[in-house]
Amino acid sequence: MPHRTLPLNAIDAFLVTARHLNLTHAAKELCLTQGAVSRKIAALENWFGFPLFERHARGLHLSPQGSALLPELRSAFEHLLTVAGQARAQQTLVRLKAPTCAMRWLIPRLLHLEHDYPDVQIALTTTTDHGVNFKTEPYDAAIVFGTHFNAGDLLFEEALTPVMGAMFAGLSALSNLTLLHPTRDKTDWSLWLAKQEDVPFAMKKHQHFDTMDLAITAAIQGLGIAIADETLVEEDIRAGRLLRPWSHSVKTGASYRLVMRETGDNAAGMAAFREGLLGH
């Protein structure tokens, strides 16, 4: 019988039966019928060309050939299970660096990625740094933000728009609200206001934050009116946590991009990570 037809699924039946020397007990452990176990052993004996067991009135005994073969088969089968188990347990680890301002966009996509690619494990590091240097930093991928990046995959372009908490719906005196700034300067608000002709808005009260995510959170809490990227607040607006008092948005020329380390290591896992992140 050709080597390629070795009934591998019968080896487990042989090993279990050899341990019990009882077809009933072996069948119970294997969740099979006695007849199914007998057929598997018969197929294996047919392949080897000699009996593995001797059938006696009082039960089974290993044949001389079966007894000699048992240690080798047991060792090989256990090694196969170990290798298979390690391969199954091994997850693809992707070390991802991302700016905190991108978290509102990133987290829902990581949830989808975890569902669609359960073997891809993300080790996420958040930072206020908007760039990455793969030569000096231990990351496999990064989300970068700025006007000077053109490598990698474009995730979305920044477009600023004012947002405020839903508790201010219908409020007419918006100029009395505190302006929430996502940076320590007034650049973003100034850029948006400079493009508006029909928004008589005076900067009176101000609150500055270190990140856009903090400014958005403060707006949801009712602290004031924030200037934020329209992509980052999409879900908050959809869920009713935020509203846009004006529909105008202004592109800043900056964008969020996904860049990845150029390496042949773990290529399949990195490809799955990229596909999962860009696919949603």
PDB file of C-alpha atoms in Angstrom:
ATOM      1  CA  MET A   1       0.000   0.000   0.000  1.00  0.00           C
ATOM      2  CA  PRO A   2       1.515   3.408  -0.943  1.00  0.00           C
ATOM      3  CA  HIS A   3       3.064   5.465   1.846  1.00  0.00           C
ATOM      4  CA  ARG A   4       0.778   8.408   1.198  1.00  0.00           C
ATOM      5  CA  THR A   5      -2.275   6.372   2.212  1.00  0.00           C
ATOM      6  CA  LEU A   6      -1.113   5.866   5.809  1.00  0.00           C
ATOM      7  CA  PRO A   7      -4.344   6.239   7.834  1.00  0.00           C
ATOM      8  CA  LEU A   8      -3.068   8.888  10.248  1.00  0.00           C
ATOM      9  CA  ASN A   9      -6.436   9.225  11.960  1.00  0.00           C
ATOM     10  CA  ALA A  10      -6.198   5.554  12.952  1.00  0.00           C
ATOM     11  CA  ILE A  11      -2.958   6.033  14.911  1.00  0.00           C
ATOM     12  CA  ASP A  12      -4.785   7.763  17.764  1.00  0.00           C
ATOM     13  CA  ALA A  13      -7.236   4.855  17.908  1.00  0.00           C
ATOM     14  CA  PHE A  14      -4.344   2.409  18.130  1.00  0.00           C
ATOM     15  CA  LEU A  15      -2.598   4.372  20.909  1.00  0.00           C
ATOM     16  CA  VAL A  16      -5.746   4.716  22.997  1.00  0.00           C
ATOM     17  CA  THR A  17      -6.657   1.056  22.524  1.00  0.00           C
ATOM     18  CA  ALA A  18      -3.107  -0.008  23.411  1.00  0.00           C
ATOM     19  CA  ARG A  19      -3.402   1.942  26.649  1.00  0.00           C
ATOM     20  CA  HIS A  20      -6.719   0.397  27.663  1.00  0.00           C
ATOM     21  CA  LEU A  21      -6.402  -2.998  25.935  1.00  0.00           C
ATOM     22  CA  ASN A  22     -10.180  -2.789  25.827  1.00  0.00           C
ATOM     23  CA  LEU A  23     -12.244  -1.704  22.824  1.00  0.00           C
ATOM     24  CA  THR A  24     -15.166  -0.546  24.944  1.00  0.00           C
ATOM     25  CA  HIS A  25     -13.020   1.777  27.029  1.00  0.00           C
ATOM     26  CA  ALA A  26     -11.128   3.016  23.981  1.00  0.00           C
ATOM     27  CA  ALA A  27     -14.366   3.728  22.122  1.00  0.00           C
ATOM     28  CA  LYS A  28     -15.682   5.726  25.095  1.00  0.00           C
ATOM     29  CA  GLU A  29     -12.539   7.892  25.275  1.00  0.00           C
ATOM     30  CA  LEU A  30     -12.534   8.472  21.528  1.00  0.00           C
ATOM     31  CA  CYS A  31     -16.285   9.152  21.428  1.00  0.00           C
ATOM     32  CA  LEU A  32     -16.688   6.448  18.780  1.00  0.00           C
ATOM     33  CA  THR A  33     -18.479   3.145  18.534  1.00  0.00           C
ATOM     34  CA  GLN A  34     -16.597  -0.083  19.152  1.00  0.00           C
ATOM     35  CA  GLY A  35     -17.058  -0.979  15.506  1.00  0.00           C
ATOM     36  CA  ALA A  36     -15.544   2.324  14.373  1.00  0.00           C
ATOM     37  CA  VAL A  37     -12.480   1.773  16.574  1.00  0.00           C
ATOM     38  CA  SER A  38     -12.088  -1.784  15.252  1.00  0.00           C
ATOM     39  CA  ARG A  39     -12.262  -0.557  11.666  1.00  0.00           C
ATOM     40  CA  LYS A  40      -9.595   2.094  12.279  1.00  0.00           C
ATOM     41  CA  ILE A  41      -7.244  -0.466  13.834  1.00  0.00           C
ATOM     42  CA  ALA A  42      -7.940  -2.912  11.007  1.00  0.00           C
ATOM     43  CA  ALA A  43      -7.086  -0.220   8.453  1.00  0.00           C
ATOM     44  CA  LEU A  44      -3.804   0.484  10.242  1.00  0.00           C
ATOM     45  CA  GLU A  45      -2.967  -3.233  10.457  1.00  0.00           C
ATOM     46  CA  ASN A  46      -3.754  -3.564   6.767  1.00  0.00           C
ATOM     47  CA  TRP A  47      -1.365  -0.729   5.983  1.00  0.00           C
ATOM     48  CA  PHE A  48       1.470  -2.200   8.070  1.00  0.00           C
ATOM     49  CA  GLY A  49       0.823  -5.728   6.861  1.00  0.00           C
ATOM     50  CA  PHE A  50       0.912  -7.285  10.321  1.00  0.00           C
ATOM     51  CA  PRO A  51      -1.433  -7.462  13.318  1.00  0.00           C
ATOM     52  CA  LEU A  52      -1.088  -4.892  16.089  1.00  0.00           C
ATOM     53  CA  PHE A  53      -3.182  -6.817  18.580  1.00  0.00           C
ATOM     54  CA  GLU A  54      -3.846 -10.433  19.409  1.00  0.00           C
ATOM     55  CA  ARG A  55      -7.477 -11.137  20.169  1.00  0.00           C
ATOM     56  CA  HIS A  56      -8.065 -13.501  23.048  1.00  0.00           C
ATOM     57  CA  ALA A  57     -11.195 -14.598  24.814  1.00  0.00           C
ATOM     58  CA  ARG A  58     -10.209 -12.587  27.856  1.00  0.00           C
ATOM     59  CA  GLY A  59      -9.383  -9.421  25.881  1.00  0.00           C
ATOM     60  CA  LEU A  60      -6.718  -7.805  23.770  1.00  0.00           C
ATOM     61  CA  HIS A  61      -2.959  -8.144  23.915  1.00  0.00           C
ATOM     62  CA  LEU A  62      -0.400  -6.275  21.866  1.00  0.00           C
ATOM     63  CA  SER A  63       1.227  -8.421  19.224  1.00  0.00           C
ATOM     64  CA  PRO A  64       5.033  -8.553  19.214  1.00  0.00           C
ATOM     65  CA  GLN A  65       5.041  -6.143  16.267  1.00  0.00           C
ATOM     66  CA  GLY A  66       2.511  -3.838  17.937  1.00  0.00           C
ATOM     67  CA  SER A  67       4.448  -3.858  21.184  1.00  0.00           C
ATOM     68  CA  ALA A  68       7.668  -2.935  19.359  1.00  0.00           C
ATOM     69  CA  LEU A  69       5.951  -0.196  17.364  1.00  0.00           C
ATOM     70  CA  LEU A  70       4.019   1.377  20.233  1.00  0.00           C
ATOM     71  CA  PRO A  71       6.802   3.524  21.840  1.00  0.00           C
ATOM     72  CA  GLU A  72       7.881   4.985  18.498  1.00  0.00           C
ATOM     73  CA  LEU A  73       4.332   5.761  17.381  1.00  0.00           C
ATOM     74  CA  ARG A  74       3.447   7.260  20.759  1.00  0.00           C
ATOM     75  CA  SER A  75       6.497   9.503  20.712  1.00  0.00           C
ATOM     76  CA  ALA A  76       5.894  10.630  17.127  1.00  0.00           C
ATOM     77  CA  PHE A  77       2.204  11.275  17.767  1.00  0.00           C
ATOM     78  CA  GLU A  78       2.887  13.291  20.928  1.00  0.00           C
ATOM     79  CA  HIS A  79       5.475  15.339  19.036  1.00  0.00           C
ATOM     80  CA  LEU A  80       2.930  15.983  16.274  1.00  0.00           C
ATOM     81  CA  LEU A  81       0.360  17.164  18.837  1.00  0.00           C
ATOM     82  CA  THR A  82       2.921  19.420  20.490  1.00  0.00           C
ATOM     83  CA  VAL A  83       3.935  21.042  17.205  1.00  0.00           C
ATOM     84  CA  ALA A  84       0.322  21.481  16.148  1.00  0.00           C
ATOM     85  CA  GLY A  85      -0.630  22.924  19.530  1.00  0.00           C
ATOM     86  CA  GLN A  86       2.225  25.406  19.452  1.00  0.00           C
ATOM     87  CA  ALA A  87       1.315  26.485  15.944  1.00  0.00           C
ATOM     88  CA  ARG A  88      -2.323  26.911  16.928  1.00  0.00           C
ATOM     89  CA  ALA A  89      -1.485  28.851  20.073  1.00  0.00           C
ATOM     90  CA  GLN A  90       1.050  31.090  18.405  1.00  0.00           C
ATOM     91  CA  GLN A  91      -0.488  34.464  17.698  1.00  0.00           C
ATOM     92  CA  THR A  92       0.742  37.094  15.318  1.00  0.00           C
ATOM     93  CA  LEU A  93       1.847  39.987  17.497  1.00  0.00           C
ATOM     94  CA  VAL A  94       1.740  43.413  15.876  1.00  0.00           C
ATOM     95  CA  ARG A  95       3.306  46.219  17.895  1.00  0.00           C
ATOM     96  CA  LEU A  96       1.297  49.291  16.934  1.00  0.00           C
ATOM     97  CA  LYS A  97       2.062  52.896  17.798  1.00  0.00           C
ATOM     98  CA  ALA A  98      -0.777  55.408  17.480  1.00  0.00           C
ATOM     99  CA  PRO A  99      -1.410  58.986  18.565  1.00  0.00           C
ATOM    100  CA  THR A 100      -4.062  59.391  21.232  1.00  0.00           C
ATOM    101  CA  CYS A 101      -5.993  61.723  18.944  1.00  0.00           C
ATOM    102  CA  ALA A 102      -6.713  58.773  16.626  1.00  0.00           C
ATOM    103  CA  MET A 103      -8.220  56.515  19.293  1.00  0.00           C
ATOM    104  CA  ARG A 104     -11.828  57.299  18.417  1.00  0.00           C
ATOM    105  CA  TRP A 105     -11.195  56.100  14.874  1.00  0.00           C
ATOM    106  CA  LEU A 106      -8.910  53.222  15.798  1.00  0.00           C
ATOM    107  CA  ILE A 107     -10.659  51.377  18.645  1.00  0.00           C
ATOM    108  CA  PRO A 108     -13.788  50.308  16.688  1.00  0.00           C
ATOM    109  CA  ARG A 109     -11.549  48.990  13.915  1.00  0.00           C
ATOM    110  CA  LEU A 110      -9.419  47.040  16.360  1.00  0.00           C
ATOM    111  CA  LEU A 111     -12.596  45.383  17.626  1.00  0.00           C
ATOM    112  CA  HIS A 112     -13.514  44.367  14.075  1.00  0.00           C
ATOM    113  CA  LEU A 113      -9.956  43.164  13.462  1.00  0.00           C
ATOM    114  CA  GLU A 114     -10.043  41.032  16.611  1.00  0.00           C
ATOM    115  CA  HIS A 115     -13.264  39.415  15.395  1.00  0.00           C
ATOM    116  CA  ASP A 116     -12.158  38.870  11.792  1.00  0.00           C
ATOM    117  CA  TYR A 117      -8.528  37.920  12.510  1.00  0.00           C
ATOM    118  CA  PRO A 118      -8.444  36.318  15.986  1.00  0.00           C
ATOM    119  CA  ASP A 119      -4.851  35.145  15.509  1.00  0.00           C
ATOM    120  CA  VAL A 120      -3.614  38.721  15.140  1.00  0.00           C
ATOM    121  CA  GLN A 121      -2.793  40.205  18.523  1.00  0.00           C
ATOM    122  CA  ILE A 122      -2.275  43.971  18.775  1.00  0.00           C
ATOM    123  CA  ALA A 123       0.132  45.453  21.313  1.00  0.00           C
ATOM    124  CA  LEU A 124      -1.022  49.074  21.242  1.00  0.00           C
ATOM    125  CA  THR A 125       1.077  51.990  22.466  1.00  0.00           C
ATOM    126  CA  THR A 126      -0.582  55.411  22.546  1.00  0.00           C
ATOM    127  CA  THR A 127       1.437  58.579  22.467  1.00  0.00           C
ATOM    128  CA  THR A 128       1.227  62.297  21.790  1.00  0.00           C
ATOM    129  CA  ASP A 129       4.012  61.809  19.267  1.00  0.00           C
ATOM    130  CA  HIS A 130       2.697  62.001  15.705  1.00  0.00           C
ATOM    131  CA  GLY A 131       5.559  60.229  13.916  1.00  0.00           C
ATOM    132  CA  VAL A 132       7.629  57.054  14.101  1.00  0.00           C
ATOM    133  CA  ASN A 133      11.213  55.994  13.460  1.00  0.00           C
ATOM    134  CA  PHE A 134      11.375  52.256  12.808  1.00  0.00           C
ATOM    135  CA  LYS A 135      15.172  52.326  13.073  1.00  0.00           C
ATOM    136  CA  THR A 136      15.088  53.363  16.714  1.00  0.00           C
ATOM    137  CA  GLU A 137      11.597  52.392  17.888  1.00  0.00           C
ATOM    138  CA  PRO A 138      10.389  48.785  18.473  1.00  0.00           C
ATOM    139  CA  TYR A 139       7.143  48.987  16.502  1.00  0.00           C
ATOM    140  CA  ASP A 140       5.878  46.957  13.562  1.00  0.00           C
ATOM    141  CA  ALA A 141       3.338  49.554  12.440  1.00  0.00           C
ATOM    142  CA  ALA A 142       2.277  53.069  13.324  1.00  0.00           C
ATOM    143  CA  ILE A 143      -0.441  55.574  12.624  1.00  0.00           C
ATOM    144  CA  VAL A 144       1.216  58.880  11.843  1.00  0.00           C
ATOM    145  CA  PHE A 145      -0.312  62.323  11.554  1.00  0.00           C
ATOM    146  CA  GLY A 146       0.824  65.507   9.907  1.00  0.00           C
ATOM    147  CA  THR A 147       1.160  67.483   6.696  1.00  0.00           C
ATOM    148  CA  HIS A 148       4.523  66.062   5.675  1.00  0.00           C
ATOM    149  CA  PHE A 149       3.749  62.332   5.579  1.00  0.00           C
ATOM    150  CA  ASN A 150       3.107  60.645   2.237  1.00  0.00           C
ATOM    151  CA  ALA A 151       4.283  57.071   2.860  1.00  0.00           C
ATOM    152  CA  GLY A 152       2.035  54.148   3.673  1.00  0.00           C
ATOM    153  CA  ASP A 153      -1.750  53.981   3.384  1.00  0.00           C
ATOM    154  CA  LEU A 154      -3.962  57.044   3.671  1.00  0.00           C
ATOM    155  CA  LEU A 155      -6.522  56.518   6.432  1.00  0.00           C
ATOM    156  CA  PHE A 156      -8.266  59.887   6.242  1.00  0.00           C
ATOM    157  CA  GLU A 157      -7.564  63.581   5.787  1.00  0.00           C
ATOM    158  CA  GLU A 158      -8.110  65.953   8.657  1.00  0.00           C
ATOM    159  CA  ALA A 159     -11.144  68.225   8.275  1.00  0.00           C
ATOM    160  CA  LEU A 160     -12.039  70.466  11.212  1.00  0.00           C
ATOM    161  CA  THR A 161     -15.560  71.244  12.363  1.00  0.00           C
ATOM    162  CA  PRO A 162     -17.050  72.588  15.622  1.00  0.00           C
ATOM    163  CA  VAL A 163     -18.865  70.108  17.868  1.00  0.00           C
ATOM    164  CA  MET A 164     -20.660  70.437  21.170  1.00  0.00           C
ATOM    165  CA  GLY A 165     -22.539  68.275  23.622  1.00  0.00           C
ATOM    166  CA  ALA A 166     -26.108  67.284  22.863  1.00  0.00           C
ATOM    167  CA  MET A 167     -27.274  69.195  25.985  1.00  0.00           C
ATOM    168  CA  PHE A 168     -26.704  72.440  24.030  1.00  0.00           C
ATOM    169  CA  ALA A 169     -29.153  71.557  21.258  1.00  0.00           C
ATOM    170  CA  GLY A 170     -31.277  74.587  20.426  1.00  0.00           C
ATOM    171  CA  LEU A 171     -28.979  77.006  22.243  1.00  0.00           C
ATOM    172  CA  SER A 172     -28.713  80.267  20.285  1.00  0.00           C
ATOM    173  CA  ALA A 173     -26.053  82.145  22.257  1.00  0.00           C
ATOM    174  CA  LEU A 174     -23.155  79.945  21.221  1.00  0.00           C
ATOM    175  CA  SER A 175     -20.707  82.812  21.625  1.00  0.00           C
ATOM    176  CA  ASN A 176     -21.077  82.421  25.388  1.00  0.00           C
ATOM    177  CA  LEU A 177     -19.688  78.897  25.290  1.00  0.00           C
ATOM    178  CA  THR A 178     -16.085  78.156  26.131  1.00  0.00           C
ATOM    179  CA  LEU A 179     -13.971  77.380  23.088  1.00  0.00           C
ATOM    180  CA  LEU A 180     -12.163  74.081  23.600  1.00  0.00           C
ATOM    181  CA  HIS A 181      -8.801  73.880  21.868  1.00  0.00           C
ATOM    182  CA  PRO A 182      -7.094  70.556  21.051  1.00  0.00           C
ATOM    183  CA  THR A 183      -3.670  72.195  21.315  1.00  0.00           C
ATOM    184  CA  ARG A 184      -1.952  74.740  23.524  1.00  0.00           C
ATOM    185  CA  ASP A 185      -2.497  77.428  20.872  1.00  0.00           C
ATOM    186  CA  LYS A 186      -5.570  78.627  18.974  1.00  0.00           C
ATOM    187  CA  THR A 187      -4.469  77.406  15.549  1.00  0.00           C
ATOM    188  CA  ASP A 188      -7.327  75.021  14.761  1.00  0.00           C
ATOM    189  CA  TRP A 189     -10.122  77.364  15.776  1.00  0.00           C
ATOM    190  CA  SER A 190      -8.421  80.262  13.974  1.00  0.00           C
ATOM    191  CA  LEU A 191      -8.139  78.192  10.797  1.00  0.00           C
ATOM    192  CA  TRP A 192     -11.808  77.246  10.853  1.00  0.00           C
ATOM    193  CA  LEU A 193     -13.077  80.757  11.690  1.00  0.00           C
ATOM    194  CA  ALA A 194     -10.933  82.306   8.946  1.00  0.00           C
ATOM    195  CA  LYS A 195     -12.874  80.262   6.367  1.00  0.00           C
ATOM    196  CA  GLN A 196     -16.319  81.300   7.614  1.00  0.00           C
ATOM    197  CA  GLU A 197     -18.213  84.355   6.406  1.00  0.00           C
ATOM    198  CA  ASP A 198     -21.538  83.862   8.134  1.00  0.00           C
ATOM    199  CA  VAL A 199     -20.429  82.806  11.608  1.00  0.00           C
ATOM    200  CA  PRO A 200     -20.108  85.890  13.820  1.00  0.00           C
ATOM    201  CA  PHE A 201     -18.138  84.169  16.546  1.00  0.00           C
ATOM    202  CA  ALA A 202     -15.906  85.973  19.002  1.00  0.00           C
ATOM    203  CA  MET A 203     -13.255  84.157  20.988  1.00  0.00           C
ATOM    204  CA  LYS A 204     -14.001  84.983  24.610  1.00  0.00           C
ATOM    205  CA  LYS A 205     -13.489  82.019  26.927  1.00  0.00           C
ATOM    206  CA  HIS A 206     -10.907  79.368  26.185  1.00  0.00           C
ATOM    207  CA  GLN A 207      -9.800  76.002  27.502  1.00  0.00           C
ATOM    208  CA  HIS A 208      -6.729  74.290  26.074  1.00  0.00           C
ATOM    209  CA  PHE A 209      -5.972  70.559  25.992  1.00  0.00           C
ATOM    210  CA  ASP A 210      -2.983  68.459  25.042  1.00  0.00           C
ATOM    211  CA  THR A 211      -4.884  66.263  22.585  1.00  0.00           C
ATOM    212  CA  MET A 212      -7.950  66.435  20.381  1.00  0.00           C
ATOM    213  CA  ASP A 213      -9.377  63.372  22.107  1.00  0.00           C
ATOM    214  CA  LEU A 214      -9.429  65.253  25.426  1.00  0.00           C
ATOM    215  CA  ALA A 215     -11.082  68.268  23.832  1.00  0.00           C
ATOM    216  CA  ILE A 216     -13.766  66.055  22.283  1.00  0.00           C
ATOM    217  CA  THR A 217     -14.394  64.324  25.611  1.00  0.00           C
ATOM    218  CA  ALA A 218     -14.725  67.706  27.308  1.00  0.00           C
ATOM    219  CA  ALA A 219     -17.286  68.774  24.699  1.00  0.00           C
ATOM    220  CA  ILE A 220     -19.323  65.626  25.334  1.00  0.00           C
ATOM    221  CA  GLN A 221     -19.260  66.439  29.054  1.00  0.00           C
ATOM    222  CA  GLY A 222     -20.658  69.929  28.333  1.00  0.00           C
ATOM    223  CA  LEU A 223     -17.566  72.018  29.061  1.00  0.00           C
ATOM    224  CA  GLY A 224     -17.891  73.980  25.828  1.00  0.00           C
ATOM    225  CA  ILE A 225     -17.645  73.794  22.065  1.00  0.00           C
ATOM    226  CA  ALA A 226     -14.662  72.001  20.572  1.00  0.00           C
ATOM    227  CA  ILE A 227     -12.999  72.111  17.188  1.00  0.00           C
ATOM    228  CA  ALA A 228     -12.452  68.535  16.050  1.00  0.00           C
ATOM    229  CA  ASP A 229     -11.781  66.350  13.052  1.00  0.00           C
ATOM    230  CA  GLU A 230     -15.079  65.323  11.478  1.00  0.00           C
ATOM    231  CA  THR A 231     -13.937  61.723  10.957  1.00  0.00           C
ATOM    232  CA  LEU A 232     -12.933  61.311  14.593  1.00  0.00           C
ATOM    233  CA  VAL A 233     -16.338  62.465  15.855  1.00  0.00           C
ATOM    234  CA  GLU A 234     -18.478  60.530  13.365  1.00  0.00           C
ATOM    235  CA  GLU A 235     -19.508  57.863  15.870  1.00  0.00           C
ATOM    236  CA  ASP A 236     -20.158  60.392  18.665  1.00  0.00           C
ATOM    237  CA  ILE A 237     -22.453  62.368  16.350  1.00  0.00           C
ATOM    238  CA  ARG A 238     -24.193  59.211  15.142  1.00  0.00           C
ATOM    239  CA  ALA A 239     -24.771  58.133  18.749  1.00  0.00           C
ATOM    240  CA  GLY A 240     -26.131  61.540  19.737  1.00  0.00           C
ATOM    241  CA  ARG A 241     -23.328  62.396  22.146  1.00  0.00           C
ATOM    242  CA  LEU A 242     -22.242  65.357  19.997  1.00  0.00           C
ATOM    243  CA  LEU A 243     -23.862  67.633  17.454  1.00  0.00           C
ATOM    244  CA  ARG A 244     -22.493  69.957  14.789  1.00  0.00           C
ATOM    245  CA  PRO A 245     -23.856  73.498  15.095  1.00  0.00           C
ATOM    246  CA  TRP A 246     -22.496  74.232  11.601  1.00  0.00           C
ATOM    247  CA  SER A 247     -22.032  71.849   8.714  1.00  0.00           C
ATOM    248  CA  HIS A 248     -18.872  73.550   7.460  1.00  0.00           C
ATOM    249  CA  SER A 249     -15.575  71.722   7.717  1.00  0.00           C
ATOM    250  CA  VAL A 250     -12.127  72.948   6.765  1.00  0.00           C
ATOM    251  CA  LYS A 251      -9.316  70.711   5.561  1.00  0.00           C
ATOM    252  CA  THR A 252      -5.985  71.432   7.193  1.00  0.00           C
ATOM    253  CA  GLY A 253      -3.729  69.633   4.726  1.00  0.00           C
ATOM    254  CA  ALA A 254      -2.798  67.083   7.398  1.00  0.00           C
ATOM    255  CA  SER A 255      -3.708  63.417   7.224  1.00  0.00           C
ATOM    256  CA  TYR A 256      -3.625  60.183   9.194  1.00  0.00           C
ATOM    257  CA  ARG A 257      -1.669  57.379   7.541  1.00  0.00           C
ATOM    258  CA  LEU A 258      -0.731  53.789   8.334  1.00  0.00           C
ATOM    259  CA  VAL A 259       2.954  52.985   7.924  1.00  0.00           C
ATOM    260  CA  MET A 260       4.560  49.591   8.446  1.00  0.00           C
ATOM    261  CA  ARG A 261       8.052  48.336   9.064  1.00  0.00           C
ATOM    262  CA  GLU A 262       9.727  47.046   5.903  1.00  0.00           C
ATOM    263  CA  THR A 263      10.669  43.519   6.880  1.00  0.00           C
ATOM    264  CA  GLY A 264      10.043  39.989   5.681  1.00  0.00           C
ATOM    265  CA  ASP A 265       9.331  38.758   9.199  1.00  0.00           C
ATOM    266  CA  ASN A 266       5.741  37.781   9.879  1.00  0.00           C
ATOM    267  CA  ALA A 267       4.666  38.961   6.431  1.00  0.00           C
ATOM    268  CA  ALA A 268       1.396  37.025   6.449  1.00  0.00           C
ATOM    269  CA  GLY A 269       0.408  38.336   9.866  1.00  0.00           C
ATOM    270  CA  MET A 270       1.243  41.912   8.943  1.00  0.00           C
ATOM    271  CA  ALA A 271      -0.771  41.584   5.732  1.00  0.00           C
ATOM    272  CA  ALA A 272      -3.767  40.354   7.746  1.00  0.00           C
ATOM    273  CA  PHE A 273      -3.374  43.252  10.165  1.00  0.00           C
ATOM    274  CA  ARG A 274      -3.262  45.789   7.313  1.00  0.00           C
ATOM    275  CA  GLU A 275      -6.242  44.249   5.556  1.00  0.00           C
ATOM    276  CA  GLY A 276      -8.245  44.136   8.773  1.00  0.00           C
ATOM    277  CA  LEU A 277      -7.500  47.739   9.672  1.00  0.00           C
ATOM    278  CA  LEU A 278      -8.117  49.191   6.216  1.00  0.00           C
ATOM    279  CA  GLY A 279     -11.158  47.053   5.504  1.00  0.00           C
ATOM    280  CA  HIS A 280     -13.462  48.848   7.947  1.00  0.00           C
TER     281      HIS A 280
END
